XYZ file of C-alpha atoms in Angstrom:
487
model
C -45.817 -11.108 -228.849
C -47.051 -14.538 -227.935
C -50.713 -13.750 -227.371
C -52.394 -13.585 -230.729
C -55.572 -11.508 -231.131
C -58.721 -13.464 -232.011
C -56.284 -16.232 -232.964
C -54.437 -13.982 -235.421
C -50.747 -14.640 -235.879
C -48.371 -11.706 -236.259
C -46.506 -11.317 -239.565
C -43.210 -13.219 -239.627
C -41.133 -10.038 -239.761
C -42.586 -8.684 -236.518
C -40.306 -8.651 -233.454
C -41.074 -11.072 -230.665
C -41.303 -9.788 -227.105
C -40.568 -13.222 -225.684
C -40.741 -13.554 -221.931
C -41.029 -9.788 -221.533
C -44.276 -9.723 -223.474
C -45.670 -12.609 -221.423
C -44.798 -10.879 -218.185
C -46.503 -7.652 -219.273
C -49.619 -9.527 -220.254
C -49.915 -11.127 -216.850
C -49.367 -7.797 -215.134
C -52.018 -6.053 -217.238
C -54.889 -7.985 -215.708
C -54.901 -10.765 -218.277
C -56.331 -13.243 -215.821
C -55.186 -16.737 -216.645
C -51.795 -15.947 -218.111
C -50.279 -15.516 -221.537
C -52.088 -18.378 -223.231
C -55.396 -16.764 -222.354
C -54.931 -12.988 -222.089
C -58.552 -12.160 -221.447
C -59.282 -14.715 -218.751
C -61.607 -16.987 -220.688
C -62.212 -20.450 -219.328
C -60.598 -23.516 -220.830
C -62.414 -25.967 -223.076
C -64.904 -28.299 -221.501
C -64.375 -31.906 -220.660
C -65.143 -32.980 -224.175
C -62.101 -31.150 -225.477
C -61.335 -30.677 -229.122
C -60.625 -34.336 -229.772
C -63.851 -35.731 -228.439
C -66.496 -37.810 -230.177
C -67.634 -36.673 -233.535
C -64.315 -35.320 -234.749
C -64.776 -37.007 -238.126
C -68.259 -35.596 -238.565
C -68.505 -31.795 -238.549
C -72.088 -31.903 -237.254
C -72.016 -34.942 -234.944
C -70.733 -33.116 -231.881
C -73.074 -30.234 -232.529
C -76.194 -32.394 -232.621
C -74.917 -35.161 -230.336
C -77.681 -37.625 -229.504
C -80.357 -35.073 -230.333
C -82.638 -35.517 -233.290
C -83.431 -32.462 -235.440
C -86.692 -31.806 -233.600
C -84.755 -31.315 -230.370
C -82.318 -28.823 -231.890
C -84.255 -25.894 -230.419
C -83.504 -27.127 -226.897
C -79.773 -26.962 -227.599
C -80.083 -23.448 -228.951
C -81.906 -22.284 -225.835
C -78.895 -23.236 -223.720
C -76.876 -20.531 -225.393
C -79.134 -17.838 -223.906
C -78.254 -14.248 -224.556
C -75.238 -15.174 -226.638
C -77.523 -16.279 -229.437
C -79.999 -13.404 -229.103
C -77.577 -11.001 -230.746
C -78.383 -10.271 -234.399
C -76.250 -7.216 -235.124
C -72.887 -6.767 -236.829
C -69.671 -8.725 -236.389
C -69.165 -7.417 -232.832
C -71.737 -7.134 -230.062
C -70.836 -3.590 -229.071
C -73.490 -3.370 -226.372
C -71.780 -6.280 -224.651
C -68.362 -4.727 -225.247
C -69.456 -1.503 -223.596
C -70.999 -3.300 -220.627
C -67.917 -5.445 -220.006
C -65.556 -2.493 -220.440
C -67.498 -0.550 -217.818
C -67.441 -3.533 -215.478
C -63.682 -3.926 -215.963
C -63.146 -0.249 -215.174
C -65.293 -0.522 -212.045
C -63.069 -3.322 -210.715
C -60.042 -1.004 -210.636
C -56.516 -1.732 -211.838
C -54.082 -4.316 -210.525
C -52.172 -1.676 -208.540
C -55.281 -0.851 -206.526
C -56.249 2.458 -208.137
C -59.948 2.897 -208.774
C -61.856 5.092 -211.164
C -63.307 8.308 -209.803
C -65.426 11.165 -211.036
C -63.467 14.207 -212.127
C -63.862 17.146 -209.766
C -63.937 20.858 -210.659
C -60.339 21.424 -209.528
C -59.011 18.592 -211.712
C -61.069 19.772 -214.653
C -59.667 23.289 -214.336
C -56.103 21.987 -214.009
C -56.448 19.988 -217.246
C -57.934 22.918 -219.131
C -55.153 25.239 -217.985
C -52.481 22.678 -218.887
C -53.811 22.249 -222.441
C -54.175 26.010 -222.858
C -50.552 26.588 -221.826
C -49.388 23.659 -223.947
C -51.008 25.210 -227.020
C -49.170 28.470 -226.367
C -45.832 26.674 -226.165
C -46.539 24.668 -229.322
C -47.058 27.848 -231.338
C -43.255 28.258 -231.366
C -42.585 24.607 -232.253
C -44.947 23.992 -235.194
C -46.603 25.946 -237.969
C -49.827 23.977 -237.526
C -52.368 26.000 -235.508
C -54.249 24.729 -232.480
C -56.549 21.802 -233.181
C -58.306 21.591 -229.814
C -61.713 23.216 -230.040
C -62.470 22.028 -226.504
C -60.685 20.403 -223.579
C -62.155 17.723 -221.308
C -61.012 15.815 -218.239
C -62.370 12.269 -218.336
C -62.775 9.497 -215.856
C -61.875 6.034 -217.120
C -65.525 5.207 -217.685
C -65.993 8.396 -219.696
C -62.970 7.488 -221.820
C -64.605 4.131 -222.624
C -67.867 5.788 -223.661
C -66.141 8.406 -225.820
C -63.712 6.115 -227.655
C -65.927 3.108 -228.441
C -67.069 4.540 -231.818
C -63.436 4.718 -232.969
C -62.738 1.189 -231.718
C -65.764 0.025 -233.674
C -64.377 1.532 -236.868
C -61.010 -0.105 -236.245
C -62.144 -3.561 -235.167
C -65.224 -4.249 -237.294
C -63.286 -4.985 -240.530
C -61.236 -7.653 -238.758
C -64.187 -9.138 -236.881
C -66.330 -9.193 -240.004
C -63.694 -11.179 -241.829
C -63.577 -13.720 -239.017
C -67.370 -13.864 -238.656
C -67.872 -14.569 -242.340
C -65.289 -17.329 -242.207
C -67.150 -18.970 -239.331
C -70.204 -19.285 -241.570
C -68.313 -20.490 -244.621
C -66.639 -23.581 -243.189
C -69.462 -25.937 -244.176
C -69.658 -27.288 -247.719
C -71.946 -25.249 -249.955
C -74.450 -28.086 -250.336
C -74.804 -28.291 -246.531
C -75.166 -24.566 -245.849
C -78.848 -24.474 -246.835
C -79.636 -27.217 -244.319
C -77.403 -25.768 -241.630
C -78.767 -22.235 -241.644
C -79.460 -22.194 -237.889
C -75.936 -23.449 -237.192
C -74.364 -20.726 -239.316
C -76.475 -18.039 -237.666
C -75.565 -19.386 -234.251
C -71.857 -19.378 -235.031
C -71.978 -15.771 -236.198
C -74.010 -14.667 -233.200
C -71.586 -16.370 -230.865
C -68.688 -14.765 -232.703
C -70.222 -11.325 -232.215
C -70.746 -11.974 -228.522
C -67.269 -13.356 -227.961
C -65.567 -10.563 -229.834
C -67.620 -8.124 -227.789
C -66.372 -9.814 -224.642
C -62.742 -9.698 -225.738
C -62.885 -6.097 -226.888
C -64.764 -4.975 -223.792
C -62.184 -6.501 -221.482
C -59.271 -5.145 -223.512
C -60.659 -1.617 -223.714
C -61.521 -1.722 -220.008
C -57.926 -2.672 -219.129
C -56.585 0.006 -221.460
C -58.804 2.631 -219.791
C -56.829 2.043 -216.614
C -53.536 2.965 -218.333
C -54.065 5.660 -220.970
C -53.453 9.295 -220.065
C -55.305 10.892 -222.991
C -57.207 10.239 -226.199
C -54.224 9.673 -228.521
C -51.995 7.200 -226.687
C -51.936 4.717 -229.577
C -51.241 7.391 -232.173
C -54.786 7.311 -233.541
C -57.578 9.839 -232.899
C -59.938 7.912 -230.638
C -61.894 10.887 -229.306
C -64.331 13.080 -231.251
C -62.601 15.537 -233.572
C -61.189 18.635 -231.908
C -61.595 17.361 -228.348
C -58.375 17.232 -226.314
C -58.667 14.962 -223.278
C -56.638 13.900 -220.257
C -57.526 11.386 -217.545
C -56.489 12.944 -214.193
C -56.490 9.655 -212.262
C -54.155 8.045 -214.805
C -51.975 11.139 -215.123
C -51.386 10.993 -211.378
C -50.693 7.264 -211.578
C -48.221 7.772 -214.453
C -46.174 10.366 -212.575
C -46.360 8.784 -209.134
C -42.839 7.325 -208.935
C -41.004 9.579 -211.397
C -39.819 12.165 -208.886
C -41.263 14.919 -211.090
C -43.828 17.467 -209.863
C -47.341 16.530 -210.939
C -47.795 19.916 -212.583
C -44.891 19.214 -214.934
C -46.117 15.709 -215.682
C -49.585 17.018 -216.500
C -48.188 19.782 -218.692
C -45.900 17.452 -220.641
C -48.741 15.031 -221.302
C -50.941 17.978 -222.300
C -48.268 18.971 -224.824
C -48.452 15.535 -226.410
C -52.242 15.554 -226.507
C -52.374 19.071 -227.986
C -49.720 18.207 -230.591
C -51.717 15.179 -231.745
C -54.818 17.360 -231.973
C -53.034 19.869 -234.215
C -51.858 17.166 -236.561
C -55.188 15.388 -236.934
C -57.146 18.641 -237.214
C -55.005 20.217 -239.944
C -53.972 17.185 -241.990
C -57.437 16.243 -243.290
C -56.361 13.101 -245.130
C -54.436 11.581 -242.195
C -57.272 9.955 -240.277
C -58.748 8.210 -243.320
C -55.231 7.198 -244.364
C -54.611 5.435 -241.049
C -58.019 3.828 -240.677
C -57.973 2.829 -244.353
C -54.675 1.040 -243.845
C -56.203 -0.949 -240.972
C -59.142 -1.899 -243.176
C -56.820 -2.859 -246.019
C -54.818 -5.065 -243.714
C -57.963 -6.744 -242.392
C -59.138 -7.564 -245.914
C -55.940 -9.512 -246.490
C -56.520 -11.900 -243.595
C -57.148 -15.487 -244.614
C -58.635 -18.276 -242.572
C -57.265 -21.754 -241.993
C -60.538 -23.418 -242.975
C -59.297 -26.916 -242.151
C -58.659 -25.924 -238.545
C -61.930 -24.032 -238.352
C -63.817 -27.082 -239.671
C -62.291 -29.141 -236.875
C -63.497 -26.601 -234.326
C -67.015 -26.599 -235.749
C -67.084 -30.376 -235.907
C -66.087 -30.708 -232.263
C -68.168 -27.820 -230.978
C -70.355 -28.534 -227.951
C -73.201 -26.009 -227.490
C -73.019 -26.586 -223.742
C -69.379 -25.446 -223.754
C -69.148 -22.230 -225.796
C -65.799 -21.525 -224.129
C -64.316 -24.029 -226.582
C -64.830 -21.629 -229.433
C -63.420 -18.732 -227.424
C -60.260 -20.695 -226.810
C -60.027 -21.862 -230.415
C -60.119 -18.298 -231.693
C -56.769 -17.720 -229.977
C -54.975 -20.745 -231.417
C -53.443 -19.310 -234.585
C -56.403 -20.042 -236.838
C -56.261 -16.757 -238.735
C -53.149 -15.546 -240.513
C -52.377 -12.502 -242.663
C -51.868 -13.396 -246.302
C -48.260 -13.290 -247.452
C -49.046 -11.158 -250.487
C -47.544 -7.901 -251.781
C -50.847 -6.132 -251.073
C -50.919 -7.316 -247.454
C -47.304 -6.390 -246.856
C -47.896 -2.978 -248.402
C -50.908 -2.337 -246.148
C -48.916 -3.328 -243.068
C -45.919 -1.199 -244.052
C -48.165 1.773 -244.859
C -49.849 1.650 -241.460
C -46.683 1.074 -239.440
C -44.818 3.846 -241.227
C -47.685 6.342 -240.936
C -48.101 5.674 -237.213
C -44.344 5.974 -236.681
C -44.332 9.307 -238.532
C -47.205 10.602 -236.395
C -45.541 9.574 -233.143
C -42.114 10.737 -234.279
C -43.438 14.165 -235.260
C -45.229 14.555 -231.923
C -42.110 13.462 -230.036
C -39.901 15.964 -231.896
C -42.341 18.878 -231.652
C -43.128 18.333 -227.969
C -39.430 18.073 -227.115
C -38.722 21.340 -228.922
C -41.514 23.062 -226.989
C -40.725 21.557 -223.575
C -36.927 21.452 -223.508
C -36.371 25.214 -222.896
C -39.165 25.419 -220.324
C -39.309 22.180 -218.309
C -36.321 20.885 -216.375
C -37.834 17.396 -216.493
C -38.390 17.385 -220.283
C -35.591 14.910 -221.047
C -36.622 12.498 -218.279
C -40.295 12.569 -219.261
C -39.455 12.091 -222.916
C -37.329 9.042 -222.192
C -39.954 7.579 -219.860
C -42.596 7.785 -222.571
C -40.241 6.403 -225.194
C -39.429 3.410 -223.028
C -43.094 2.886 -222.303
C -43.747 2.629 -226.032
C -40.592 0.671 -226.857
C -41.315 -1.968 -224.228
C -44.697 -2.691 -225.767
C -46.703 -0.654 -223.300
C -50.362 -1.269 -222.614
C -51.567 0.904 -225.481
C -49.516 -0.946 -228.084
C -50.322 -4.346 -226.598
C -54.047 -3.653 -226.656
C -53.845 -2.296 -230.182
C -52.124 -5.504 -231.273
C -54.740 -7.564 -229.455
C -57.696 -5.849 -231.092
C -56.390 -5.203 -234.593
C -53.803 -7.915 -235.114
C -50.948 -5.458 -235.609
C -47.988 -4.520 -233.457
C -46.009 -1.332 -233.952
C -42.258 -1.418 -234.324
C -40.904 0.804 -231.557
C -37.597 1.150 -233.429
C -39.421 3.080 -236.124
C -40.662 5.644 -233.615
C -37.152 6.726 -232.654
C -36.059 6.721 -236.286
C -39.014 8.919 -237.225
C -38.317 11.339 -234.384
C -34.707 11.734 -235.515
C -35.816 12.317 -239.093
C -38.288 15.067 -238.106
C -35.642 16.729 -235.936
C -33.170 16.668 -238.847
C -35.808 18.143 -241.132
C -36.331 20.979 -238.658
C -32.627 21.778 -238.670
C -32.374 21.618 -242.462
C -35.647 23.234 -243.586
C -37.070 24.972 -240.549
C -40.398 24.447 -238.843
C -42.521 25.454 -241.847
C -40.511 23.369 -244.275
C -40.821 20.342 -242.019
C -44.564 20.694 -241.458
C -45.200 21.351 -245.158
C -44.576 17.657 -245.809
C -47.971 16.889 -244.254
C -49.658 18.718 -247.152
C -49.792 15.566 -249.268
C -49.332 11.857 -248.394
C -46.886 11.388 -251.280
C -44.546 13.954 -249.737
C -44.070 12.015 -246.497
C -41.028 9.864 -245.794
C -41.317 6.155 -246.529
C -40.063 3.178 -244.541
C -36.897 3.257 -246.661
C -36.436 6.938 -245.800
C -36.498 6.074 -242.097
C -33.488 3.868 -242.799
C -31.702 6.746 -244.560
C -32.927 9.971 -242.916
C -30.007 12.074 -244.178
C -30.751 11.065 -247.745
C -34.369 12.137 -247.377
C -33.605 15.404 -245.603
C -31.299 16.614 -248.368
C -33.322 15.239 -251.266
C -35.208 17.654 -253.490
C -38.884 17.400 -252.615
C -41.709 17.545 -255.121
C -43.961 20.598 -255.018
C -47.606 19.553 -255.284
C -49.014 23.066 -254.960
C -49.194 23.686 -258.737
C -50.756 20.267 -259.323
C -53.381 20.888 -256.654
C -54.113 24.289 -258.226
C -54.583 22.752 -261.660
C -56.861 20.037 -260.296
C -58.903 22.657 -258.453
C -59.315 24.719 -261.617
C -60.339 21.642 -263.578
C -62.945 20.730 -260.977
C -64.410 24.246 -261.003
C -64.536 24.417 -264.803
C -62.132 27.356 -265.049
C -59.721 27.395 -267.976
C -56.119 26.527 -267.253
C -54.235 29.599 -268.448
C -50.932 27.901 -267.858
C -51.610 24.968 -270.151
C -49.308 24.900 -273.146
C -50.502 24.631 -276.714
C -49.821 21.121 -278.055
C -47.685 22.621 -280.808
C -45.710 24.913 -278.560
C -42.022 24.132 -278.535
C -42.143 21.968 -281.684
C -40.480 22.828 -284.985
C -43.061 24.075 -287.516
C -43.969 21.768 -290.333
C -43.119 22.671 -293.918
C -45.018 25.759 -294.940
C -46.359 26.307 -291.443
C -43.994 28.992 -290.275
C -45.122 31.989 -288.265
C -43.786 34.467 -290.726
C -40.804 35.449 -288.619
C -37.207 34.842 -289.450
C -35.711 32.669 -286.740
C -32.239 33.176 -288.007
C -31.749 29.630 -289.222
C -30.741 28.604 -292.688
């Protein structure tokens, strides 16, 4: 993928979409093309090589003396009025709503959900849950069902985006304030505060535009494999469901029902695997903490920054300034997240296919359409990569689906789903390479360990605990008085 998020570069082992990725970015409403996926303006006339390049503060102050610094700050307007966290989420929400209001590139506009559409979604999810009862041992996880407009999807999912993006943005924001030498930071307090405020505003702009574009494509609340909606709330977007099935030659009722199956399956998994959400979000946070900053490049940007051209900094943030650290910890965090997301999507794919295949004539076609959408770096994956700095490996999704299907054949539905009881029981990335080896391998049983830990926490004695001397030969003179038959 050529467009790097916030200037982040993808890890070297990630696949490159090449021209295909560039084409998709232009088609997704990116504005000015692959080099600028969110449509920001180019740097001002001063450029990055203008006067003051050798002095990190010369371009900032220009011909102004310190007493006139306030006048330069006033030119930044609302961008500098923000004093919150690493992302201006009020701005992100506003821009996302504006992006949704403009409609998508194919001419479809957002619309309020009517009673008939709301009823159709509720009935589809209800029927989907009935079908899934035969395909998984996990019970229903949807406490309620909603039909959202695109704008409602933005409002409902922003809290989850905040949890995902803030660790990355905070890392970048701190780096923006740390580029000056320590002895200069005390004197440059206003500059540091300004840089961080601008960073929050610009990240808010980027995220708002990305989420707004994504709202025009997603069909539910779990398209990226993460729970974006409030817990227990299954959601479909009728306008996007209709758009998705428009040219497939499949009745809309079947399209809606198949997508409802996927949404309901995700809900079951996230509702009844309590550690899964924190596992996924924790992996994102762990990856973000491993990001390092090219301080030399950032110092150049600060030194050449013109307060009358804040677009310079926006453009610089997309120029490969921030890279993930090539450390074992960073690689482990990336592998943990990619594998977990692949396992989630693979399980959903296998379970939904088992439920839909005997009942929907279009099951195979719809399954392949969704697989290709994901494998081609669809809008959900592209936006996820843009916001978080990670890109899923579509190859892993198919591998995971095959592994779950093989587990079903070998161990049955309950045996397959029992692996979600503990994170250490799940397949690893190596297991996705050798699914047969994993399927036929003896699995550890954590039930006794969990029972022992529960008893220890409650203060109850462990009746199964062996005496330290049990099983050992008695010491001289310490026999139990019984003849053991030995000489």
